[in-house]
Every structure is written in C-alpha cells, then in structure tokens.
Amino acid sequence: MQVLGEDESEQLARVAAAFKVIRTIQRKLVCPCCSTITQPPMPGLPIQRSIAHPSLLADILVSKYADHQPLYRQSAIAARDGVTLDRASMGRGVGQCEALCAPLTEPLRRYTMAATKLHADDTPIPVLSPGNRKTRTGRLWVYVRDDHRSGSTQPAQSGSRTRRTGKASILKPISPV
C-alpha cells in the first residue's frame, strides 16, 4: 500500500495543574588552606522561610482575586491532589504578597483617578465589627478607567477602596490626583 494522503483533526485537551517539589541543593565549600567554610546565598524568594514557590503564590492569588475562589475552597482542591495547604498559611502568604505589591498601589491609584472619565460603583457589604460578632454595613467603592470605546489607547485600570462606615457618599473616597 502507498500513502495517498492524510486527514488531520485536533482536539482541545486540558492538562490539570500538578503540585511538585522543587529541591534546591546548595553546596558548602571549605577552603583547604584556611578551613573557611562558605556557601552561596539561597535564591531570592518572595516570602522568606516559606516553602511556597512563587508559582504557588501566583496561583493562590489568581484563584482568590481573579477566579473568586476563597482560601478554604483552594485548600479543599489541593487536598484532592493529596497536598495539605493550611488556610492560615495561605492567608499569611496572601498578606505578604500584598505587602510586596504595596509600592505599586499609589501609582496605580493616581493613574486610575487621572482618567478623563471614571466609572464608579458603590456597593454595600457586611463588615464584621472588631471585638464582637455583629456585622454592620460597610461600603466597597470600585473605580474603573477604560476609555477604549472613546478611541483611547491608554490601558484600562481598576481600583477599589473600602470603608467601615455605612454612609453612601461616593465622593468622599475620591481624592484629587
């Protein structure tokens, strides 16, 4: 038989994310002349003395903020793969990553607020009062800068602010640039 031709088809498959341990080995070196021991520094990590690789931290943050997956659900998803991710540890990691991103907050806020058009939303949210189990109404203000429909080529940007007060004044949290 001779090959006449071939038909080709494609299917879209999803390869599930997998956890893996990345082991870093650092050699200790000793000088034969003076017996001085040296060791190169560890590679830089976003969170010192943490076993969380930057890829794991990025996945936790994207799942939490972009996919709206609370930490307890992420913990349950990891448990199905046989990995124990403590919610408190993930919460500390999220907080430390937010601290690492803090230098970007103010420049992004200024960029967002400098828009010629600013879209805003005021959403009431329940806020747990410190020291007791009662909730009261707080406010979540979301601001979006996106002028692409007006022909702008500037990148879109969004930002938010929260207040523990129930007062629905959207003008107060907007500060001049």
Backbone as JSON, one array per atom type, in Angstrom:
{
  "sequence": "MQVLGEDESEQLARVAAAFKVIRTIQRKLVCPCCSTITQPPMPGLPIQRSIAHPSLLADILVSKYADHQPLYRQSAIAARDGVTLDRASMGRGVGQCEALCAPLTEPLRRYTMAATKLHADDTPIPVLSPGNRKTRTGRLWVYVRDDHRSGSTQPAQSGSRTRRTGKASILKPISPV",
  "N": [[0.82, -1.19, 0.0], [0.41, 2.24, -0.71], [0.89, 5.55, 0.56], [-1.74, 7.73, 0.31], [-2.59, 10.15, 1.2], [-3.4, 12.2, 4.01], [-5.59, 12.67, 6.76], [-6.24, 15.15, 9.12], [-6.99, 15.93, 12.47], [-7.98, 17.96, 15.26], [-8.1, 18.17, 18.8], [-9.11, 19.77, 21.74], [-7.47, 19.64, 24.73], [-7.17, 19.49, 28.3], [-4.59, 19.8, 30.52], [-4.31, 19.0, 33.73], [-3.4, 21.1, 36.47], [-0.51, 20.49, 38.43], [1.03, 19.62, 41.52], [4.39, 19.98, 42.55], [7.52, 19.26, 44.05], [10.19, 21.4, 44.3], [13.49, 21.04, 44.56], [16.23, 22.61, 46.01], [19.63, 22.48, 46.06], [22.38, 23.38, 47.92], [25.75, 23.7, 47.91], [28.19, 23.44, 50.45], [31.25, 24.94, 50.79], [34.66, 24.4, 51.53], [37.69, 25.94, 52.29], [40.81, 24.6, 51.53], [43.17, 25.62, 52.49], [42.77, 27.56, 54.59], [40.62, 26.63, 56.01], [38.15, 27.92, 55.9], [34.67, 28.11, 55.73], [32.3, 28.41, 53.22], [29.22, 29.36, 51.66], [27.02, 29.79, 49.0], [24.46, 32.36, 48.79], [20.95, 31.64, 49.3], [18.59, 31.32, 46.6], [16.63, 34.21, 45.79], [13.49, 34.64, 47.36], [9.96, 35.34, 47.31], [8.68, 35.24, 49.8], [10.32, 34.94, 52.68], [11.74, 32.08, 54.32], [9.68, 30.33, 53.7], [7.91, 27.59, 52.29], [6.56, 27.98, 50.02], [6.6, 28.25, 46.62], [7.17, 30.8, 44.12], [5.39, 30.33, 41.97], [3.3, 28.88, 43.13], [2.32, 30.77, 44.94], [1.46, 32.72, 43.11], [-0.58, 31.3, 41.83], [-2.38, 30.92, 43.96], [-3.09, 33.6, 44.47], [-4.23, 34.41, 41.98], [-6.35, 32.6, 41.83], [-7.78, 33.41, 44.07], [-8.37, 36.22, 43.71], [-8.94, 36.71, 40.92], [-10.45, 34.51, 40.09], [-12.21, 34.25, 42.14], [-12.08, 32.34, 44.21], [-12.37, 31.28, 47.4], [-10.02, 30.87, 50.14], [-10.53, 28.54, 51.65], [-11.76, 26.87, 49.81], [-9.74, 26.55, 47.93], [-7.94, 25.18, 49.48], [-9.34, 22.78, 49.84], [-9.41, 21.87, 47.2], [-6.67, 21.41, 46.73], [-6.3, 19.39, 48.59], [-7.62, 17.27, 47.39], [-5.71, 16.5, 45.61], [-3.91, 15.41, 47.28], [-2.35, 17.17, 48.72], [-1.62, 19.16, 51.47], [-2.71, 22.26, 52.2], [-2.62, 24.72, 54.38], [-5.14, 26.89, 55.48], [-4.67, 29.18, 57.05], [-1.92, 29.58, 56.67], [-1.92, 30.06, 53.91], [-3.38, 32.42, 53.93], [-1.6, 34.11, 55.32], [0.44, 34.14, 53.44], [-0.87, 35.41, 51.29], [-1.26, 37.94, 52.43], [1.43, 38.74, 52.76], [2.26, 38.8, 50.11], [0.63, 40.84, 49.18], [1.77, 42.93, 50.6], [4.23, 43.01, 49.32], [3.41, 43.99, 46.88], [2.61, 46.52, 47.51], [4.14, 48.93, 46.9], [3.23, 49.48, 44.32], [0.65, 50.31, 44.55], [-0.1, 53.08, 45.05], [0.91, 54.54, 42.7], [-0.72, 53.23, 40.75], [-3.27, 53.93, 41.67], [-3.2, 56.71, 41.32], [-2.96, 56.81, 38.52], [-5.39, 55.61, 37.74], [-7.28, 57.43, 38.82], [-6.7, 59.69, 37.36], [-8.05, 59.68, 35.02], [-9.99, 60.89, 32.24], [-12.59, 60.13, 32.15], [-14.32, 58.44, 34.65], [-15.49, 55.5, 35.86], [-17.64, 54.46, 38.4], [-18.62, 52.48, 41.22], [-20.72, 51.89, 43.96], [-21.0, 49.73, 46.49], [-22.85, 48.21, 49.03], [-21.57, 46.33, 51.74], [-21.43, 43.61, 54.1], [-19.71, 44.09, 57.13], [-17.62, 42.78, 59.55], [-17.68, 43.77, 62.83], [-14.93, 44.84, 64.78], [-14.01, 42.96, 67.62], [-16.56, 42.05, 68.36], [-19.3, 39.88, 67.4], [-21.04, 40.98, 65.62], [-22.31, 42.31, 62.56], [-21.99, 45.16, 60.46], [-22.99, 47.62, 58.06], [-20.75, 48.22, 55.54], [-18.87, 49.94, 52.98], [-18.0, 49.34, 49.62], [-16.14, 50.71, 47.2], [-15.67, 50.78, 43.8], [-13.57, 51.64, 41.17], [-13.21, 52.32, 37.75], [-11.18, 52.79, 34.99], [-11.52, 53.14, 31.7], [-11.34, 53.93, 28.57], [-11.51, 52.92, 26.01], [-13.63, 52.63, 24.22], [-14.03, 55.2, 23.52], [-12.02, 55.72, 21.84], [-9.53, 55.84, 23.03], [-6.15, 54.88, 23.6], [-4.97, 54.26, 25.91], [-4.09, 52.07, 28.62], [-6.58, 50.1, 30.3], [-7.71, 50.34, 33.7], [-8.41, 49.39, 37.04], [-9.59, 50.01, 40.37], [-10.07, 49.89, 43.94], [-11.7, 50.83, 46.99], [-12.35, 50.48, 50.44], [-14.65, 51.11, 53.08], [-15.47, 51.26, 56.5], [-17.8, 52.38, 57.2], [-21.33, 53.06, 57.02], [-22.22, 55.05, 55.41], [-23.28, 56.34, 52.37], [-21.71, 57.97, 50.57], [-20.2, 58.58, 47.68], [-18.4, 60.43, 46.83], [-16.57, 61.2, 48.77], [-14.42, 59.21, 49.08], [-12.97, 59.62, 46.75], [-10.1, 61.04, 46.0], [-8.25, 63.98, 45.14], [-5.93, 63.91, 42.41]],
  "CA": [[0.0, 0.0, 0.0], [1.09, 3.52, -0.74], [0.17, 6.62, 1.25], [-2.46, 8.59, -0.62], [-2.72, 11.45, 1.87], [-3.75, 12.0, 5.41], [-6.56, 13.57, 7.37], [-5.77, 15.6, 10.43], [-8.01, 16.55, 13.32], [-7.45, 18.49, 16.51], [-8.97, 18.2, 19.96], [-8.58, 20.6, 22.82], [-7.37, 18.89, 25.98], [-6.68, 20.27, 29.43], [-3.69, 19.08, 31.41], [-4.56, 19.57, 35.05], [-2.25, 21.6, 37.22], [0.04, 19.49, 39.35], [1.98, 20.11, 42.52], [5.66, 19.27, 42.56], [8.51, 19.81, 44.97], [11.42, 21.84, 43.65], [14.54, 20.93, 45.57], [17.43, 23.4, 45.75], [20.77, 21.96, 46.84], [23.48, 24.34, 47.98], [26.97, 23.08, 48.44], [29.06, 24.18, 51.35], [32.63, 24.8, 50.32], [35.68, 24.67, 52.54], [39.0, 26.28, 51.73], [41.79, 23.66, 52.07], [44.29, 26.33, 53.13], [42.44, 28.25, 55.84], [39.45, 25.96, 56.58], [36.98, 28.78, 55.9], [33.5, 27.49, 55.1], [31.44, 29.37, 52.53], [28.06, 28.81, 50.97], [26.35, 30.88, 48.3], [23.14, 32.64, 49.36], [19.79, 30.98, 48.69], [17.9, 32.15, 45.61], [15.64, 35.1, 46.39], [12.11, 34.16, 47.4], [9.05, 36.41, 47.71], [8.41, 35.13, 51.24], [11.46, 34.25, 53.3], [11.48, 30.92, 55.18], [8.41, 29.72, 53.32], [8.1, 26.56, 51.27], [5.74, 28.34, 48.86], [7.3, 28.71, 45.42], [6.44, 31.92, 43.52], [4.29, 29.85, 41.12], [2.19, 28.52, 44.02], [1.75, 32.03, 45.43], [0.74, 33.34, 41.99], [-1.8, 30.53, 41.62], [-3.29, 31.24, 45.07], [-3.59, 34.97, 44.28], [-5.13, 34.44, 40.82], [-7.57, 31.88, 42.2], [-8.53, 34.21, 45.06], [-8.84, 37.52, 43.24], [-9.49, 36.68, 39.56], [-11.44, 33.44, 39.97], [-13.1, 34.36, 43.31], [-12.05, 31.1, 44.98], [-11.88, 31.52, 48.76], [-8.9, 30.0, 50.53], [-10.96, 27.22, 52.11], [-12.01, 26.04, 48.62], [-8.43, 26.22, 47.36], [-7.38, 24.15, 50.36], [-10.04, 21.53, 49.53], [-8.96, 21.44, 45.87], [-5.32, 20.85, 46.91], [-6.44, 18.14, 49.35], [-7.97, 16.21, 46.44], [-4.45, 16.06, 44.99], [-3.05, 14.87, 48.33], [-1.48, 18.23, 49.25], [-2.24, 19.92, 52.56], [-2.44, 23.7, 52.22], [-3.3, 25.29, 55.53], [-5.77, 28.17, 55.14], [-3.99, 30.28, 57.75], [-0.65, 29.81, 55.97], [-2.23, 30.71, 52.64], [-3.77, 33.8, 54.25], [-0.38, 34.88, 55.6], [1.12, 34.31, 52.15], [-1.6, 36.44, 50.54], [-0.93, 39.22, 53.06], [2.82, 39.1, 52.47], [2.32, 39.17, 48.68], [0.03, 42.17, 49.08], [2.77, 43.88, 51.09], [5.23, 43.14, 48.26], [2.82, 44.79, 45.8], [2.22, 47.83, 48.03], [4.72, 50.08, 46.18], [2.5, 49.73, 43.08], [-0.71, 50.76, 44.84], [-0.3, 54.53, 44.88], [0.98, 54.93, 41.28], [-1.9, 52.73, 40.04], [-4.41, 54.75, 42.09], [-3.09, 58.01, 40.63], [-3.26, 56.58, 37.1], [-6.83, 55.37, 37.62], [-8.03, 58.64, 39.14], [-6.37, 60.76, 36.42], [-8.81, 59.47, 33.79], [-10.97, 61.92, 31.89], [-13.87, 59.52, 32.54], [-14.1, 57.46, 35.71], [-16.69, 54.74, 36.18], [-17.58, 54.13, 39.82], [-19.73, 51.7, 41.77], [-20.79, 51.9, 45.42], [-21.69, 48.51, 46.88], [-22.86, 47.95, 50.47], [-21.09, 44.99, 52.1], [-21.41, 43.39, 55.54], [-18.37, 44.16, 57.71], [-17.6, 42.29, 60.92], [-17.15, 44.77, 63.75], [-13.86, 44.28, 65.61], [-14.3, 42.72, 69.03], [-17.82, 41.34, 68.59], [-19.71, 39.06, 66.27], [-22.07, 41.66, 64.85], [-21.89, 42.95, 61.32], [-22.64, 46.41, 60.09], [-22.85, 47.86, 56.63], [-19.6, 48.98, 55.07], [-19.0, 50.3, 51.57], [-16.93, 48.99, 48.69], [-16.18, 51.57, 46.01], [-14.83, 50.28, 42.72], [-13.35, 52.65, 40.14], [-12.67, 51.73, 36.52], [-10.76, 53.71, 33.93], [-11.47, 52.41, 30.44], [-11.85, 54.81, 27.53], [-11.26, 52.32, 24.7], [-14.77, 52.89, 23.33], [-13.92, 56.59, 23.08], [-10.85, 55.83, 20.98], [-8.29, 55.94, 23.79], [-5.23, 53.73, 23.54], [-4.42, 54.08, 27.25], [-4.54, 50.82, 29.24], [-7.64, 50.16, 31.29], [-7.24, 50.11, 35.06], [-9.46, 49.48, 38.05], [-9.12, 50.1, 41.75], [-11.18, 49.86, 44.89], [-11.49, 51.28, 48.36], [-13.4, 50.04, 51.34], [-14.87, 51.92, 54.27], [-16.26, 50.55, 57.5], [-18.98, 53.17, 57.52], [-22.5, 52.77, 56.2], [-22.62, 56.24, 54.67], [-23.17, 56.07, 50.94], [-21.2, 59.1, 49.8], [-19.12, 58.1, 46.82], [-17.47, 61.5, 46.54], [-15.52, 61.33, 49.79], [-13.19, 58.43, 48.88], [-12.22, 60.05, 45.57], [-9.22, 62.14, 46.38], [-7.64, 64.56, 43.94], [-4.66, 63.31, 41.98]],
  "C": [[0.87, 1.25, 0.0], [0.22, 4.56, -0.03], [-0.44, 7.53, 0.21], [-2.54, 10.02, -0.09], [-3.03, 11.19, 3.33], [-4.77, 13.04, 5.83], [-6.07, 13.91, 8.76], [-6.94, 16.2, 11.19], [-7.35, 17.02, 14.61], [-8.52, 18.42, 17.59], [-8.3, 19.08, 21.0], [-8.61, 19.8, 24.11], [-6.88, 19.84, 27.07], [-5.81, 19.37, 30.29], [-3.82, 19.74, 32.77], [-3.27, 20.04, 35.7], [-1.79, 20.54, 38.2], [0.98, 20.17, 40.33], [3.26, 19.32, 42.38], [6.6, 19.99, 43.51], [9.75, 20.17, 44.15], [12.5, 21.88, 44.72], [15.75, 21.74, 45.13], [18.53, 22.88, 46.65], [21.89, 22.99, 46.76], [24.68, 23.65, 48.61], [27.67, 24.02, 49.39], [30.49, 23.9, 50.9], [33.58, 25.15, 51.45], [37.01, 24.93, 51.83], [40.03, 25.33, 52.34], [42.94, 24.35, 52.81], [43.92, 26.87, 54.51], [41.22, 27.66, 56.55], [38.21, 26.85, 56.69], [35.85, 28.1, 55.13], [32.65, 28.59, 54.47], [30.29, 28.63, 51.86], [27.37, 29.97, 50.26], [24.97, 31.14, 48.92], [22.05, 31.88, 48.61], [19.21, 31.89, 47.61], [16.84, 33.0, 46.29], [14.23, 34.53, 46.28], [11.2, 35.32, 47.8], [8.78, 36.42, 49.21], [9.54, 34.3, 51.85], [10.97, 33.15, 54.24], [10.1, 30.3, 54.93], [8.7, 28.65, 52.28], [7.3, 26.88, 50.01], [6.6, 28.92, 47.74], [6.51, 29.88, 44.83], [5.26, 31.47, 42.64], [3.08, 29.45, 41.95], [1.51, 29.79, 44.54], [0.94, 32.72, 44.33], [-0.59, 32.62, 41.75], [-2.83, 30.83, 42.71], [-3.91, 32.62, 44.86], [-4.56, 35.05, 43.1], [-6.43, 33.74, 41.16], [-8.43, 32.71, 43.15], [-9.16, 35.45, 44.43], [-9.45, 37.5, 41.84], [-10.6, 35.66, 39.42], [-12.4, 33.38, 41.16], [-13.21, 33.05, 44.09], [-11.53, 31.4, 46.38], [-10.81, 30.5, 49.14], [-9.36, 28.63, 50.99], [-11.27, 26.31, 50.92], [-10.7, 25.63, 47.96], [-7.78, 25.11, 48.17], [-8.02, 22.79, 50.06], [-9.62, 20.99, 48.17], [-7.57, 20.8, 45.96], [-5.39, 19.51, 47.63], [-6.83, 16.99, 48.43], [-6.75, 15.67, 45.72], [-3.47, 15.53, 46.03], [-2.1, 15.88, 48.93], [-2.24, 19.0, 50.32], [-1.77, 21.36, 52.48], [-3.29, 24.3, 53.33], [-3.86, 26.67, 55.16], [-5.07, 29.34, 55.81], [-2.66, 30.6, 57.08], [-0.88, 30.49, 54.63], [-2.61, 32.17, 52.88], [-2.57, 34.67, 54.57], [0.39, 35.14, 54.31], [0.46, 35.39, 51.3], [-1.26, 37.82, 51.1], [0.49, 39.67, 52.75], [2.99, 39.46, 50.99], [1.7, 40.54, 48.46], [1.01, 43.23, 49.56], [3.87, 44.08, 50.04], [4.72, 44.02, 47.11], [2.48, 46.21, 46.23], [2.87, 49.01, 47.3], [4.0, 50.41, 44.87], [1.15, 50.4, 43.32], [-0.93, 52.23, 44.54], [-0.13, 54.97, 43.43], [-0.22, 54.44, 40.46], [-3.15, 53.53, 40.4], [-4.38, 56.09, 41.36], [-3.44, 57.87, 39.15], [-4.76, 56.41, 36.9], [-7.61, 56.66, 37.79], [-7.76, 59.78, 38.16], [-7.16, 60.63, 35.11], [-9.74, 60.64, 33.51], [-12.38, 61.44, 32.2], [-13.56, 58.45, 33.57], [-15.43, 56.79, 36.01], [-16.57, 54.3, 37.63], [-18.81, 53.34, 40.23], [-19.61, 51.7, 43.28], [-21.62, 50.7, 45.84], [-21.67, 48.37, 48.39], [-22.42, 46.5, 50.74], [-21.16, 44.83, 53.61], [-19.96, 43.37, 56.04], [-18.48, 43.71, 59.16], [-16.96, 43.34, 61.81], [-16.07, 44.15, 64.61], [-14.33, 44.1, 67.05], [-15.64, 42.08, 69.31], [-18.24, 40.64, 67.31], [-20.77, 39.72, 65.4], [-21.47, 42.25, 63.58], [-22.62, 44.28, 61.18], [-22.35, 46.65, 58.61], [-21.63, 48.73, 56.36], [-19.82, 49.29, 53.59], [-17.78, 49.82, 50.81], [-17.12, 49.86, 47.46], [-15.2, 51.0, 45.0], [-14.77, 51.36, 41.64], [-12.73, 51.97, 38.93], [-12.37, 52.86, 35.53], [-10.66, 52.87, 32.67], [-12.14, 53.26, 29.37], [-11.64, 54.23, 26.13], [-12.4, 52.59, 23.72], [-14.76, 54.33, 22.82], [-12.68, 56.8, 22.21], [-9.53, 55.94, 21.71], [-7.45, 54.69, 23.61], [-4.58, 53.48, 24.9], [-4.93, 52.77, 27.85], [-5.66, 51.05, 30.24], [-7.06, 49.86, 32.67], [-8.43, 50.19, 36.0], [-8.82, 49.55, 39.42], [-10.32, 50.07, 42.67], [-10.73, 50.43, 46.22], [-12.63, 50.74, 49.2], [-13.47, 50.99, 52.52], [-15.74, 51.12, 55.22], [-17.52, 51.31, 57.88], [-20.13, 52.8, 56.59], [-22.93, 53.95, 55.36], [-22.31, 56.05, 53.19], [-22.73, 57.28, 50.15], [-20.02, 58.63, 48.98], [-18.08, 59.18, 46.56], [-16.33, 61.58, 47.55], [-14.29, 60.48, 49.52], [-12.39, 58.85, 47.66], [-11.39, 61.25, 45.97], [-8.57, 62.7, 45.13], [-6.28, 63.94, 43.67], [-3.52, 64.25, 42.27]]
}
